[in-house]
Coordinates of C-alpha atoms in Angstrom, one line a residue:
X1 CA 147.3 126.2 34.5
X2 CA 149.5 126.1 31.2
X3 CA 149.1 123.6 28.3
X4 CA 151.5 122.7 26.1
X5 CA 150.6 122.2 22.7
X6 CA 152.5 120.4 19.6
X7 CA 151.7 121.3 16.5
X8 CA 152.4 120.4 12.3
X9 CA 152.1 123.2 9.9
X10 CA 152.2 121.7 6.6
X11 CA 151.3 122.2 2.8
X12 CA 150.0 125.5 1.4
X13 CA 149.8 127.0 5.4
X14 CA 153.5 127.4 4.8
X15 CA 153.0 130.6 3.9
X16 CA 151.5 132.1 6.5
X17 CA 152.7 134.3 8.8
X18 CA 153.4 133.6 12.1
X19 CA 151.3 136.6 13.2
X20 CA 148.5 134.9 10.8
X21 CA 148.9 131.8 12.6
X22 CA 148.9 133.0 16.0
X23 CA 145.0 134.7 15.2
X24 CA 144.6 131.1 13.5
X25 CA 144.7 129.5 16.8
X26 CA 143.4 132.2 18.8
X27 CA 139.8 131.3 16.6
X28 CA 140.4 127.3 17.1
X29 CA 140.8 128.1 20.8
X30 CA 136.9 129.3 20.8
X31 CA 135.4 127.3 19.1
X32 CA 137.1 124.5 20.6
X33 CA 135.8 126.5 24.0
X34 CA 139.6 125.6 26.1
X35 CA 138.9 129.1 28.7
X36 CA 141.7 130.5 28.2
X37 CA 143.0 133.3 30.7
X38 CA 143.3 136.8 28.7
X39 CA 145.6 139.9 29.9
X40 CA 143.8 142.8 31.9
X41 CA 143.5 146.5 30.2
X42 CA 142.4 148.3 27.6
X43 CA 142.9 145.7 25.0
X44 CA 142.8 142.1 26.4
X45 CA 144.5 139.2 24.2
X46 CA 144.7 135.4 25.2
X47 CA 147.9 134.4 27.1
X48 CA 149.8 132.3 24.5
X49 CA 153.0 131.9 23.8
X50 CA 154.7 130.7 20.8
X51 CA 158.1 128.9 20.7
X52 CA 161.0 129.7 18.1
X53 CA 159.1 131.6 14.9
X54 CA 159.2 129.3 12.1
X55 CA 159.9 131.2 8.6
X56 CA 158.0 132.0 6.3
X57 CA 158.0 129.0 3.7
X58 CA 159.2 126.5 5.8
X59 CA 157.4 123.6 7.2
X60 CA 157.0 121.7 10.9
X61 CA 156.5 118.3 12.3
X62 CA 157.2 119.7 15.9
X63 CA 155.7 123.2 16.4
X64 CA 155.2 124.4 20.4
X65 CA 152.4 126.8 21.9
X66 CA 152.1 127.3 25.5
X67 CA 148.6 128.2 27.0
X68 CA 147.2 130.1 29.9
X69 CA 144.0 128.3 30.3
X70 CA 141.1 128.9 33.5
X71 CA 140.3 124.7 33.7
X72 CA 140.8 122.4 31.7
X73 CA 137.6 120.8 30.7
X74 CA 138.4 116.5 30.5
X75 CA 142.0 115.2 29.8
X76 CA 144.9 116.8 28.4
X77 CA 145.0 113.9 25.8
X78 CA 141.7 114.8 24.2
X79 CA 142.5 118.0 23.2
X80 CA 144.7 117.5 20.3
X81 CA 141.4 116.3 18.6
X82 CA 139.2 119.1 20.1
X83 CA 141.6 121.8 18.4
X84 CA 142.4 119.9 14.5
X85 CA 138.3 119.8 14.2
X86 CA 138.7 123.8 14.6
X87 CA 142.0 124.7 13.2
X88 CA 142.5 125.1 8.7
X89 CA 143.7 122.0 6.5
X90 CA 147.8 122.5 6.9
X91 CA 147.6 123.3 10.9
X92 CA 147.2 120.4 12.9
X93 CA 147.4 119.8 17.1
X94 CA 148.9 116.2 17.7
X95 CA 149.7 116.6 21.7
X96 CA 149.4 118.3 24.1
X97 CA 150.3 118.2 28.2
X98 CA 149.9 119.9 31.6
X99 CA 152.8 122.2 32.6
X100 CA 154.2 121.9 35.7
X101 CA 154.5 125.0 37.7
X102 CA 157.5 127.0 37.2
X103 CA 158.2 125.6 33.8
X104 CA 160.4 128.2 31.7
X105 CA 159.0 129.6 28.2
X106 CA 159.9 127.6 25.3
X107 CA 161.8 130.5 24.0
X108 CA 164.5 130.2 26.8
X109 CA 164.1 126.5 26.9
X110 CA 164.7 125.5 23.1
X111 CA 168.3 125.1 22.8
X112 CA 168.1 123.4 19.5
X113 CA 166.3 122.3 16.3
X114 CA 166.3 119.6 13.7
X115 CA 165.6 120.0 10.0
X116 CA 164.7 117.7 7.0
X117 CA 166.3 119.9 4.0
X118 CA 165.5 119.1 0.3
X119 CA 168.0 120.2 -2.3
X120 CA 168.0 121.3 -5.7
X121 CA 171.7 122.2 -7.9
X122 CA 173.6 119.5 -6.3
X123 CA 174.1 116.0 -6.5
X124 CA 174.1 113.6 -4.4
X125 CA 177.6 112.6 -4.4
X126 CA 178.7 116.4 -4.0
X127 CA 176.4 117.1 -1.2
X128 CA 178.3 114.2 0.7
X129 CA 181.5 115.9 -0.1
X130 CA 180.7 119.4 1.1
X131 CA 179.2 117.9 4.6
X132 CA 182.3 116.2 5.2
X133 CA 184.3 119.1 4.4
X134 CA 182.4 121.4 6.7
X135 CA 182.0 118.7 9.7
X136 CA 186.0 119.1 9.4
X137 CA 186.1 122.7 9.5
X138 CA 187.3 123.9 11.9
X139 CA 184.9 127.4 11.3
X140 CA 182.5 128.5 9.2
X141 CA 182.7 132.3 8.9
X142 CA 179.9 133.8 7.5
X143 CA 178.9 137.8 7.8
X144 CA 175.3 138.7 8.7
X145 CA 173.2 141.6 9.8
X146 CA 172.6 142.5 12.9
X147 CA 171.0 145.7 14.2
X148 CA 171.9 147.8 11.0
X149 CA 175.3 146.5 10.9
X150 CA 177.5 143.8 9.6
X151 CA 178.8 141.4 12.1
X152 CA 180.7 138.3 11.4
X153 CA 180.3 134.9 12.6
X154 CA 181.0 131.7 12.9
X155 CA 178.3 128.6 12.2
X156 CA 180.3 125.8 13.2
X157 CA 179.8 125.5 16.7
X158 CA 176.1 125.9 16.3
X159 CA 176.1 122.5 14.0
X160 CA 175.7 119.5 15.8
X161 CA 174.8 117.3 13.0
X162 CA 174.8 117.2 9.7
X163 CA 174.0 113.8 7.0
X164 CA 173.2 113.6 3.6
X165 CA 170.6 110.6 2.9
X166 CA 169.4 109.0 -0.2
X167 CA 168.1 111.7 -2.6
X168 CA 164.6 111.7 -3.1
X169 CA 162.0 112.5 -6.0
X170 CA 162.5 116.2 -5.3
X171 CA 166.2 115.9 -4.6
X172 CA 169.1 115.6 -2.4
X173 CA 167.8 115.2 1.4
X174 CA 169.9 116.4 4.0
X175 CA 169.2 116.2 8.2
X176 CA 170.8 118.5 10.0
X177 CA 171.1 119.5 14.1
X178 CA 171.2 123.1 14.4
X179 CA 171.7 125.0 17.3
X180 CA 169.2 128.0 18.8
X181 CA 171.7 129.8 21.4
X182 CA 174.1 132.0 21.2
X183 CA 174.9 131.6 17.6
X184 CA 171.9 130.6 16.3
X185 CA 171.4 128.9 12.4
X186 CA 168.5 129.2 10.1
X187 CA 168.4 126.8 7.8
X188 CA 169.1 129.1 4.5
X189 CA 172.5 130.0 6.2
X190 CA 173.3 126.6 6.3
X191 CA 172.9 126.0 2.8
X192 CA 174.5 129.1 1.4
X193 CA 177.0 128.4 3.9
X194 CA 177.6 124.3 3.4
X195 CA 175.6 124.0 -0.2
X196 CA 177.0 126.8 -2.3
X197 CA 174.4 126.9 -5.8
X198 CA 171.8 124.8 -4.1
X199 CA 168.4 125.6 -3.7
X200 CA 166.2 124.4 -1.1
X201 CA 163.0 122.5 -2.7
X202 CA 161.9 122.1 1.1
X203 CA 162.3 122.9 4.4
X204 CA 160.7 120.6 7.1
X205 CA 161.6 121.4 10.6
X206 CA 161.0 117.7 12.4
X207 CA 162.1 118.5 16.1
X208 CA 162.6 120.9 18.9
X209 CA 164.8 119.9 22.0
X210 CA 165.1 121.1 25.4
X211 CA 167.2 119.9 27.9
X212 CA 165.8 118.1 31.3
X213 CA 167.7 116.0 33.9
X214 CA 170.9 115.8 32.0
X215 CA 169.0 114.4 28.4
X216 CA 167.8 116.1 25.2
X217 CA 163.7 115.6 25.3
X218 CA 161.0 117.4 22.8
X219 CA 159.3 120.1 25.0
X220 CA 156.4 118.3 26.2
X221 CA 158.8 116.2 28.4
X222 CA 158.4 119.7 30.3
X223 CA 154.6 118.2 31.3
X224 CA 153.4 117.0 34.6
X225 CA 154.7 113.9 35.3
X226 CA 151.8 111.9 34.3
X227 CA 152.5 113.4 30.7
X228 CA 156.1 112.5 30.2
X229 CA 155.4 109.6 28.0
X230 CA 154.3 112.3 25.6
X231 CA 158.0 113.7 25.2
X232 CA 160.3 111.4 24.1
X233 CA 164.0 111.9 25.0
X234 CA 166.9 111.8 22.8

């Protein structure tokens, strides 16, 4: 049986790793004793899987783990609260649901993100101006590292939305869409990209979206059936 967890990762517990954080839960798994299934070997580790790595620094509203587990001891609904009693202040489980069988990683199913981005070295007014200008572009070249060498590409396709909205305490806010596949955009290549001389004050990532029967749902819409009220469609 696989579970499907959501997670927040918020605060100070931005800074850690993603290799930190996958040890993190591996703890809040025992001592929230979920039996979870381990590989066989020398070495045995729990079978969990993360979805798309969230950097260093950044923040999340909508962050995925799938695990192996052995039974399931009560209702998929209660263990959200089982796991936050066990897991640090900053890491927080607020759903979770029942795979059904067959259901593909998160890592091939992801086929987009949204982000909450908070600006510094811009106003408002010219933050509105530079996302019209590169909604209307027809490409956004940009050259990046791949493999040891320099490769260029182009961002625009992989931008589905993009809105500036009213600037906050900490500065300009913008939402964009990004996309995972293919040509896949972090959010700091957006901004040197879109936001020349701004400086992000904070990155929230609020969403991850798969795609099932034709609609754009969060992963958990990926549960058994009796779970689908837990992954609200776009």
């Amino acid at each position: 049986m696989r579970l499907r967890i959501r997670f927040s990762k918020l605060d100070k517990i931005r800074f850690t790793s993603h290799r930190d954080v996958a040890r993190i839960w591996e703890r809040a798994l025992r001592k929230a004793a979920i039996r979870v299934a381990y590989t066989e070997g020398f070495s045995p580790h729990p079978r969990l899987s993360f979805g798309l790595a969230l950097p260093t620094g950044h923040e999340s509203l909508a962050e995925y783990l799938d695990v192996e587990v052995l039974d399931l001891d009560g209702d998929a609904a209660d263990v959200p609260e089982r796991l936050s009693a066990a897991l640090p202040v900053g890491i927080a489980a607020t759903a979770a649901a029942v795979l059904e069988p067959g259901t593909v990683s998160l890592q091939e199913a992801v086929v987009a993100s949204s982000w909450r981005l908070t600006l510094t070295g811009i106003t408002e007014d010219a933050a509105h101006q530079r996302t019209t200008q590169a909604l209307a572009a027809p490409s956004i070249v940009v050259t990046r590292v791949r493999k040891g060498h320099q490769v260029v590409d182009d961002l625009r396709p992989g931008i589905e939305r993009l809105a500036v909205l009213p600037s906050g305490p900490d500065g300009v806010v913008v939402e964009a869409d990004l996309a995972t596949r293919i040509r896949g955009i972090r959010p700091g290549e957006l901004v040197a990209a879109c936001y020349a001389g701004a400086a992000e004050a904070r990155v929230l990532r609020t969403h991850q979206w798969i795609e099932r029967d034709g609609e754009r749902c969060e992963p958990l819409a990926a549960g058994a059936p009796s779970s689908h009220a837990l992954g609200a469609c776009a």
